[in-house]
PDB file of C-alpha atoms in Angstrom:
ATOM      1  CA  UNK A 439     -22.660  23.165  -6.791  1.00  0.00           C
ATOM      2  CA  UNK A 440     -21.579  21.865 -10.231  1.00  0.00           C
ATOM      3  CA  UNK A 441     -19.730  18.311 -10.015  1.00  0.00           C
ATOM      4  CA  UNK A 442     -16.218  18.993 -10.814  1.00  0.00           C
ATOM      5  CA  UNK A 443     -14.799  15.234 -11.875  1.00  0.00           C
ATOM      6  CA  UNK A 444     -16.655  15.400 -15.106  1.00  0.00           C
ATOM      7  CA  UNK A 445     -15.172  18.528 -15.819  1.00  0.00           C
ATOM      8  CA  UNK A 446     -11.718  16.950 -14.775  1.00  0.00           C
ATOM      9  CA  UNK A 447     -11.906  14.030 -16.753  1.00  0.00           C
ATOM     10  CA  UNK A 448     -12.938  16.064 -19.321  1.00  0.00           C
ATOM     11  CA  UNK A 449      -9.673  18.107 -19.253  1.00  0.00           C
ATOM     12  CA  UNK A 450      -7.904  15.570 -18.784  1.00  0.00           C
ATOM     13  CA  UNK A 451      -8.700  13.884 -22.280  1.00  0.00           C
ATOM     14  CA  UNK A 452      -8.591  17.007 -23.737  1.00  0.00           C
ATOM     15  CA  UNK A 453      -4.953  17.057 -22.954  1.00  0.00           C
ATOM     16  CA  UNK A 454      -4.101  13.619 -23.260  1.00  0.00           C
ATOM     17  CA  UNK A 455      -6.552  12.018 -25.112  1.00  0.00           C
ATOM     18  CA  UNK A 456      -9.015   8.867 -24.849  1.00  0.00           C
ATOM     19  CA  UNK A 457      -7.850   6.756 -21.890  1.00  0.00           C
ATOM     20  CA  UNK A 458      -7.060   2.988 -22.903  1.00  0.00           C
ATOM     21  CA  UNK A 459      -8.119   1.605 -19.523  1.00  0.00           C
ATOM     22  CA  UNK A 460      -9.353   2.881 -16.204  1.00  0.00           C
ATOM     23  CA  UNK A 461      -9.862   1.148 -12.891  1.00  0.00           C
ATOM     24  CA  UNK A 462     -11.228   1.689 -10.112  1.00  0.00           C
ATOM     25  CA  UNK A 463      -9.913   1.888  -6.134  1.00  0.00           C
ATOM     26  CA  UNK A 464     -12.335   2.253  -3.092  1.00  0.00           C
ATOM     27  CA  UNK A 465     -10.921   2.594   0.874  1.00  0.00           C
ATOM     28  CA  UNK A 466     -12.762   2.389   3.906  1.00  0.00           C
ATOM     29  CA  UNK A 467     -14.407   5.898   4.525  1.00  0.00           C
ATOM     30  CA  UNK A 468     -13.195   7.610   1.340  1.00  0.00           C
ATOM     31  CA  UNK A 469     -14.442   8.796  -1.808  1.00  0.00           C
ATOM     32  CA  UNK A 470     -13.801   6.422  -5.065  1.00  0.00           C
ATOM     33  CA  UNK A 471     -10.167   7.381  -6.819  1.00  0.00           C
ATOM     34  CA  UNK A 472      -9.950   6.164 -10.695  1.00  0.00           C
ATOM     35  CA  UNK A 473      -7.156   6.189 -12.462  1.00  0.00           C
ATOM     36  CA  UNK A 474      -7.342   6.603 -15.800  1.00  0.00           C
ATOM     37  CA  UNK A 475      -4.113   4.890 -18.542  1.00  0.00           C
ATOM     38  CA  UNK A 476      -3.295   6.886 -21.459  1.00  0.00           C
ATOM     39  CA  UNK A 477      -1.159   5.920 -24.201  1.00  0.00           C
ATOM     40  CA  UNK A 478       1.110   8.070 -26.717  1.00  0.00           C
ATOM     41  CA  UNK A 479       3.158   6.207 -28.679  1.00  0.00           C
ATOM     42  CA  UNK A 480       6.389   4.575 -26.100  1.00  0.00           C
ATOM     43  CA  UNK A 481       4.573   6.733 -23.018  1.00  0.00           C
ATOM     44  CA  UNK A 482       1.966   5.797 -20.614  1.00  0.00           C
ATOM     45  CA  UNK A 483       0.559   7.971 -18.405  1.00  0.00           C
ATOM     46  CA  UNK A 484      -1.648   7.326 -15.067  1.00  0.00           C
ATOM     47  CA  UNK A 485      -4.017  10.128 -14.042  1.00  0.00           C
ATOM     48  CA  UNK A 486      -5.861  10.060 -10.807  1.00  0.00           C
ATOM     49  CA  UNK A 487      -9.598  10.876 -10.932  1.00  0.00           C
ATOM     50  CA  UNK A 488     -11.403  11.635  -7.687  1.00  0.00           C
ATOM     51  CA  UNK A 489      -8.951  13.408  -5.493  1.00  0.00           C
ATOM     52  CA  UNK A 490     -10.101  16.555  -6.371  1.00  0.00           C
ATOM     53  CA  UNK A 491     -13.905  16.055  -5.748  1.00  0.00           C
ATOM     54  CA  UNK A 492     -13.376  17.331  -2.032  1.00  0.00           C
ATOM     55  CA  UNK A 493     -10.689  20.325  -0.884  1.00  0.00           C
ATOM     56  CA  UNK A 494      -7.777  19.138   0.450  1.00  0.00           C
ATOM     57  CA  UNK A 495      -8.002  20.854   4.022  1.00  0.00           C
ATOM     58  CA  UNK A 496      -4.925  22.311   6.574  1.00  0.00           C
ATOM     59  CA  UNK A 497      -4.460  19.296   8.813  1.00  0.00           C
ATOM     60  CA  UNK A 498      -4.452  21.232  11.677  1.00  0.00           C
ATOM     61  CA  UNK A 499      -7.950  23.092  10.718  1.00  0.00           C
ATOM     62  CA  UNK A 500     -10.755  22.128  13.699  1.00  0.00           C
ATOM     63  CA  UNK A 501     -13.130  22.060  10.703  1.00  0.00           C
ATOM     64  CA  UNK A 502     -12.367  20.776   7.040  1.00  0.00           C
ATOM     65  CA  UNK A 503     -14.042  23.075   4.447  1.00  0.00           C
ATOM     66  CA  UNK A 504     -16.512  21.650   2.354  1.00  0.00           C
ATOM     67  CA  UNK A 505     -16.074  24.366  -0.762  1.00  0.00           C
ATOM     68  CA  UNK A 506     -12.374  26.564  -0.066  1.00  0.00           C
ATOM     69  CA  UNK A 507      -8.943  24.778  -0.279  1.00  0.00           C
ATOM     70  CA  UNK A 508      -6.603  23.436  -2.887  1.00  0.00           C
ATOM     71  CA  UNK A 509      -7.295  20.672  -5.206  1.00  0.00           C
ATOM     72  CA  UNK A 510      -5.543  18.383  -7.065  1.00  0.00           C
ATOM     73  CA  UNK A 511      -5.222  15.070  -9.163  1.00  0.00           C
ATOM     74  CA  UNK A 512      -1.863  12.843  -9.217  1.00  0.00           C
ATOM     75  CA  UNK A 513      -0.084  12.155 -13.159  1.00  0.00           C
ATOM     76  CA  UNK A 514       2.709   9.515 -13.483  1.00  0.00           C
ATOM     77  CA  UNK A 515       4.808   9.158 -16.896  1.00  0.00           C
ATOM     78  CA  UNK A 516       6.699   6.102 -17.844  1.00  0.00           C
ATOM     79  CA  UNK A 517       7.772   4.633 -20.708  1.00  0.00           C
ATOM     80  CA  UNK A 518       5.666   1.423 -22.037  1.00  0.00           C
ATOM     81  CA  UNK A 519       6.964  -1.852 -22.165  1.00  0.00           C
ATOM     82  CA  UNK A 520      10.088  -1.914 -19.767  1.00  0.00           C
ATOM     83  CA  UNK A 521       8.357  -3.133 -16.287  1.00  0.00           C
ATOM     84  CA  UNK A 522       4.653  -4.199 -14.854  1.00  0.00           C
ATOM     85  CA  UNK A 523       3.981  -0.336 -14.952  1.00  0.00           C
ATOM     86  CA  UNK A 524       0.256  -1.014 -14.928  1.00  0.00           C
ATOM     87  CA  UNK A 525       0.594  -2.307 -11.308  1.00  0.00           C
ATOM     88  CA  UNK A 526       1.427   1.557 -10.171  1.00  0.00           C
ATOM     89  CA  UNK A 527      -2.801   1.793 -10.105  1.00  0.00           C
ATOM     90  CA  UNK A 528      -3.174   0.839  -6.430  1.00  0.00           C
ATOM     91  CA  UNK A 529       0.078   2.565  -4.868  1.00  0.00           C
ATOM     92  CA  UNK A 530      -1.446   6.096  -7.002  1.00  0.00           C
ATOM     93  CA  UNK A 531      -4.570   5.496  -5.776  1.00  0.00           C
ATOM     94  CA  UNK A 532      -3.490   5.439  -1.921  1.00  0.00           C
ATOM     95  CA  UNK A 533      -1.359   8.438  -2.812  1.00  0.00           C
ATOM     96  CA  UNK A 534      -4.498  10.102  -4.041  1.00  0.00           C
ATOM     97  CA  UNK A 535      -6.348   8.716  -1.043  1.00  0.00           C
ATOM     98  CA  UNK A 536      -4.510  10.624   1.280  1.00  0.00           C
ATOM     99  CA  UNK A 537      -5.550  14.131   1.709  1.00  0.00           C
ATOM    100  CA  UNK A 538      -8.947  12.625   2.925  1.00  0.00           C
ATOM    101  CA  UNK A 539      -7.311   9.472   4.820  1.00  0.00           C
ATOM    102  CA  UNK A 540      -4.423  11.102   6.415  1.00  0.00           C
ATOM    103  CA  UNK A 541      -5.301  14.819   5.944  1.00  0.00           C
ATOM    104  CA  UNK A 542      -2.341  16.206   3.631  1.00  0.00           C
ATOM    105  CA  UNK A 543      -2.460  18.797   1.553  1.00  0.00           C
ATOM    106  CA  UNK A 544      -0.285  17.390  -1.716  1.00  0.00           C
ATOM    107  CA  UNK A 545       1.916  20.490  -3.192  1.00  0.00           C
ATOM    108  CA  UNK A 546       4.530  21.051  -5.197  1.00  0.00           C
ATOM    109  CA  UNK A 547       8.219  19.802  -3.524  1.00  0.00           C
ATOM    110  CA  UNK A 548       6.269  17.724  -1.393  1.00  0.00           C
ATOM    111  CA  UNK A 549       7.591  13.875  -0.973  1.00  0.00           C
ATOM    112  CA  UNK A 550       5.033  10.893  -0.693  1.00  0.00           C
ATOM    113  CA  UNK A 551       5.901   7.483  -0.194  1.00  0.00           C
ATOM    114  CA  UNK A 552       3.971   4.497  -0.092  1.00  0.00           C
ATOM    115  CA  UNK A 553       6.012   2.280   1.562  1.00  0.00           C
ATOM    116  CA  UNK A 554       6.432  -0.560  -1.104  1.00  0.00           C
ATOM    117  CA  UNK A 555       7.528  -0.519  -4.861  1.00  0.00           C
ATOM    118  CA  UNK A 556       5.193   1.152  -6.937  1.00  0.00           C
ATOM    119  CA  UNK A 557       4.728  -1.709  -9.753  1.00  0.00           C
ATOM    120  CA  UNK A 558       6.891  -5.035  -9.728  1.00  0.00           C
ATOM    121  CA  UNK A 559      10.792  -5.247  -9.518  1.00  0.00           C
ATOM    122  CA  UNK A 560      10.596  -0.814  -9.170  1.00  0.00           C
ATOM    123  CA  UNK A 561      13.199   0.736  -7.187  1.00  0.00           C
ATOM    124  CA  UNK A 562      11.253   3.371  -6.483  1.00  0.00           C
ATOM    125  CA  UNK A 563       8.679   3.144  -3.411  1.00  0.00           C
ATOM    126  CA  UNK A 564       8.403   7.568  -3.718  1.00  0.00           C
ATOM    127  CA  UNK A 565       7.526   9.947  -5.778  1.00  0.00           C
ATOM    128  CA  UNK A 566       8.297  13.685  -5.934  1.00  0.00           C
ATOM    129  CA  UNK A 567       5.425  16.233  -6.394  1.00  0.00           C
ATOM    130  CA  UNK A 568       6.449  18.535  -9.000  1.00  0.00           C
ATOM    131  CA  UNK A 569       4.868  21.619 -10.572  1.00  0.00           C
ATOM    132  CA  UNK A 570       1.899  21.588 -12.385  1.00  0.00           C
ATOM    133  CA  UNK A 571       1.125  23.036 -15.547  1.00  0.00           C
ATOM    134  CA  UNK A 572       3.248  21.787 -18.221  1.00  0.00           C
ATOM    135  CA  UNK A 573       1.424  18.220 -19.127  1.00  0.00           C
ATOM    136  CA  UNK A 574      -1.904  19.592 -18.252  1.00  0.00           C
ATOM    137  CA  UNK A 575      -3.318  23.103 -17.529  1.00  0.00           C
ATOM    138  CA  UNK A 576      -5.274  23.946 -14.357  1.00  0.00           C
ATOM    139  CA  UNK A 577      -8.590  23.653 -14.423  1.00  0.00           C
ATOM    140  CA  UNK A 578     -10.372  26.759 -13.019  1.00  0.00           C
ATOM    141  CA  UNK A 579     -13.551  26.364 -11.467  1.00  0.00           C
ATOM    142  CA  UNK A 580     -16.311  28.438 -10.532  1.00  0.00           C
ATOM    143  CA  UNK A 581     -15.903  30.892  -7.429  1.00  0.00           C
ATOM    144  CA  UNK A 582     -15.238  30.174  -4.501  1.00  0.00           C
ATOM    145  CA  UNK A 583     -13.686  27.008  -5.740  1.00  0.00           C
ATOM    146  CA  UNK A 584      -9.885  26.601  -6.482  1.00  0.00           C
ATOM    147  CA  UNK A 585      -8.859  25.254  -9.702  1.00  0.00           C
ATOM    148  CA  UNK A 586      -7.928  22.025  -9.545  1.00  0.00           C
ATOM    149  CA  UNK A 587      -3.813  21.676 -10.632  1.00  0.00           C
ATOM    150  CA  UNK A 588      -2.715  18.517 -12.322  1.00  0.00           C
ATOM    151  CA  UNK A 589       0.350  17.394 -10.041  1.00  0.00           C
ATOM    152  CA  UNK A 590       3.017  14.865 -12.110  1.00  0.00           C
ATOM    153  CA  UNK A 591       4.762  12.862  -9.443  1.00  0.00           C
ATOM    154  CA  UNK A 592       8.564  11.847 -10.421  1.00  0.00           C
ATOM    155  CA  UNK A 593       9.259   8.575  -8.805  1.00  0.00           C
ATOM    156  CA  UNK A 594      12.061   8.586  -6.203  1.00  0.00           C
ATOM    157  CA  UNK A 595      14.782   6.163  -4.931  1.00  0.00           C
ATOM    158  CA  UNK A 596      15.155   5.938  -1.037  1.00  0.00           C
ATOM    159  CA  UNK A 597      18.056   7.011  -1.619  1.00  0.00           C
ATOM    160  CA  UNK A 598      17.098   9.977  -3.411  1.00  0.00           C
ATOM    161  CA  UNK A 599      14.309  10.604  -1.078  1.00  0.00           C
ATOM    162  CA  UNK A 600      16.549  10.514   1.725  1.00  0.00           C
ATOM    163  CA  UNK A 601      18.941  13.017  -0.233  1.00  0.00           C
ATOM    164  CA  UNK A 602      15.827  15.055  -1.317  1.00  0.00           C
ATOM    165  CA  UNK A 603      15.053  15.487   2.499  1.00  0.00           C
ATOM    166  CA  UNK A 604      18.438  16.769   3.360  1.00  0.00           C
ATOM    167  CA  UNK A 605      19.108  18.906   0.095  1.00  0.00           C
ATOM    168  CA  UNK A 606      15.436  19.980  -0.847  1.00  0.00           C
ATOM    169  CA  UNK A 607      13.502  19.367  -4.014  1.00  0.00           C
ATOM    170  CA  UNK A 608      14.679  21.696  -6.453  1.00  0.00           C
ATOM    171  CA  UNK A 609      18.726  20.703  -5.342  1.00  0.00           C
ATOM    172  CA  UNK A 610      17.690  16.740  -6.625  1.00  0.00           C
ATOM    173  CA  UNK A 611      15.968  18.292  -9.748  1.00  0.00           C
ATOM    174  CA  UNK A 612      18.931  19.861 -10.635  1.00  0.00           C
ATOM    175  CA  UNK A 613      21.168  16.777  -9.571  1.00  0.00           C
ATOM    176  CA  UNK A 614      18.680  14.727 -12.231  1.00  0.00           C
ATOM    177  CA  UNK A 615      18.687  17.766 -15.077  1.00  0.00           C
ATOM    178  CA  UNK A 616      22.536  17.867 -14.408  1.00  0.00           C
ATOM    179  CA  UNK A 617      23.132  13.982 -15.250  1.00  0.00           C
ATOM    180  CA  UNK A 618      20.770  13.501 -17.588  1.00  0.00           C
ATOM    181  CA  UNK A 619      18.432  11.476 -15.713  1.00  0.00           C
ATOM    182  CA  UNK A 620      15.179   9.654 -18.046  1.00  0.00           C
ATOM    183  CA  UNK A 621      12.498  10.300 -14.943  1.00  0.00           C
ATOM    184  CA  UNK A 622      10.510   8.058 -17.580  1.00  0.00           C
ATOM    185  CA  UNK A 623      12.573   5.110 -17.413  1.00  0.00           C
ATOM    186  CA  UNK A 624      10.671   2.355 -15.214  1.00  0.00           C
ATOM    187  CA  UNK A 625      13.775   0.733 -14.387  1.00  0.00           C
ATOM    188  CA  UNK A 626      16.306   3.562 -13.382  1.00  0.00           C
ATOM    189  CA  UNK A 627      18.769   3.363 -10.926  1.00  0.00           C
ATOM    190  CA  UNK A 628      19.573   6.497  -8.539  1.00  0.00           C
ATOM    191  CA  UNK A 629      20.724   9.252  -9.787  1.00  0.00           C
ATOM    192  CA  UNK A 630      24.460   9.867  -8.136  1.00  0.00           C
ATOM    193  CA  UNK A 631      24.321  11.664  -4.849  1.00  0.00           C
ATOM    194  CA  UNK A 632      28.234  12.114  -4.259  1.00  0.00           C
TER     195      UNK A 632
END
């Protein structure tokens, strides 16, 4: 069976160019996640690299499969030069971690927190798992194998988060569309919630 993170990375740059850096995040009994920094003009973007070497698998299965099951790798936006941004590499790669460390399957609507700010001075310690598809296309890959979907996450205030879990994802995308809200911005505040 055909390696499928040289095919990722290679859609990847297709679709967002050369990376500018890329670094590299290891955890006890789990596959190596890189993330990859790209750089167009006032926006950076983080791409995971790894998480979708293995099927993420139903945590409840008795037995992970090796081949069937969804796949995935994480994409952050922000724009450059407004907060430590670069220091979102470890908190995305324990995000992309997860699937094999805590046995998630990472969709669309889904929330994931890590717990602590995601670079420096950010008020945001979750992110929102949005639709794929619009930054960069699926990648399909050879039956049996799903195509592997490139996921942005929108980082979240608690607040929001706790709002999110109440309301539901698509009510807090439509609370952000509705006031405006730069998902970009490094250093946002929440978005209202009254």
């Amino acid at each position: 069976m055909a390696d499928v993170l040289p095919l990722v990375e290679a859609r990847l740059r297709s679709a967002l160019g050369e990376p500018d850096a890329r670094a590299a995040v290891t955890f006890l009994g789990t596959d190596r996640i890189e993330v990859l920094r790209f750089t167009e003009g006032d926006i950076v973007r983080y791409a995971t690299l790894g998480m979708s070497a293995q099927p993420m698998s139903d945590p409840t299965a008795v037995l992970a499969d090796p081949v069937k099951g969804p796949r995935a790798e994480l994409v952050v936006s922000v724009r450059a030069g407004l907060a430590d941004t670069d220091k979102v590499l470890r908190p995305l790669a324990v995000l992309a971690a997860s699937p094999q460390v805590e046995g998630v399957v990472v969709a669309p609507g889904a929330s994931l927190d890590v717990g602590e700010p995601l670079w420096p001075g950010a008020s945001f310690t979750s992110v929102l798992v949005a639709e794929p598809g619009g930054l960069v296309e699926d990648l399909e890959l050879d039956e049996p194998l799903n195509p592997v979907r490139f996921l942005p996450l929108l980082p979240m205030t608690p607040n929001e988060a706790a709002w999110k879990r109440v309301h539901g994802a698509e009510a807090l995308q439509e609370r952000w569309l509705t006031n405006g809200t730069d998902l970009r911005d490094p250093s946002r505040k929440s978005v209202p919630l009254e």
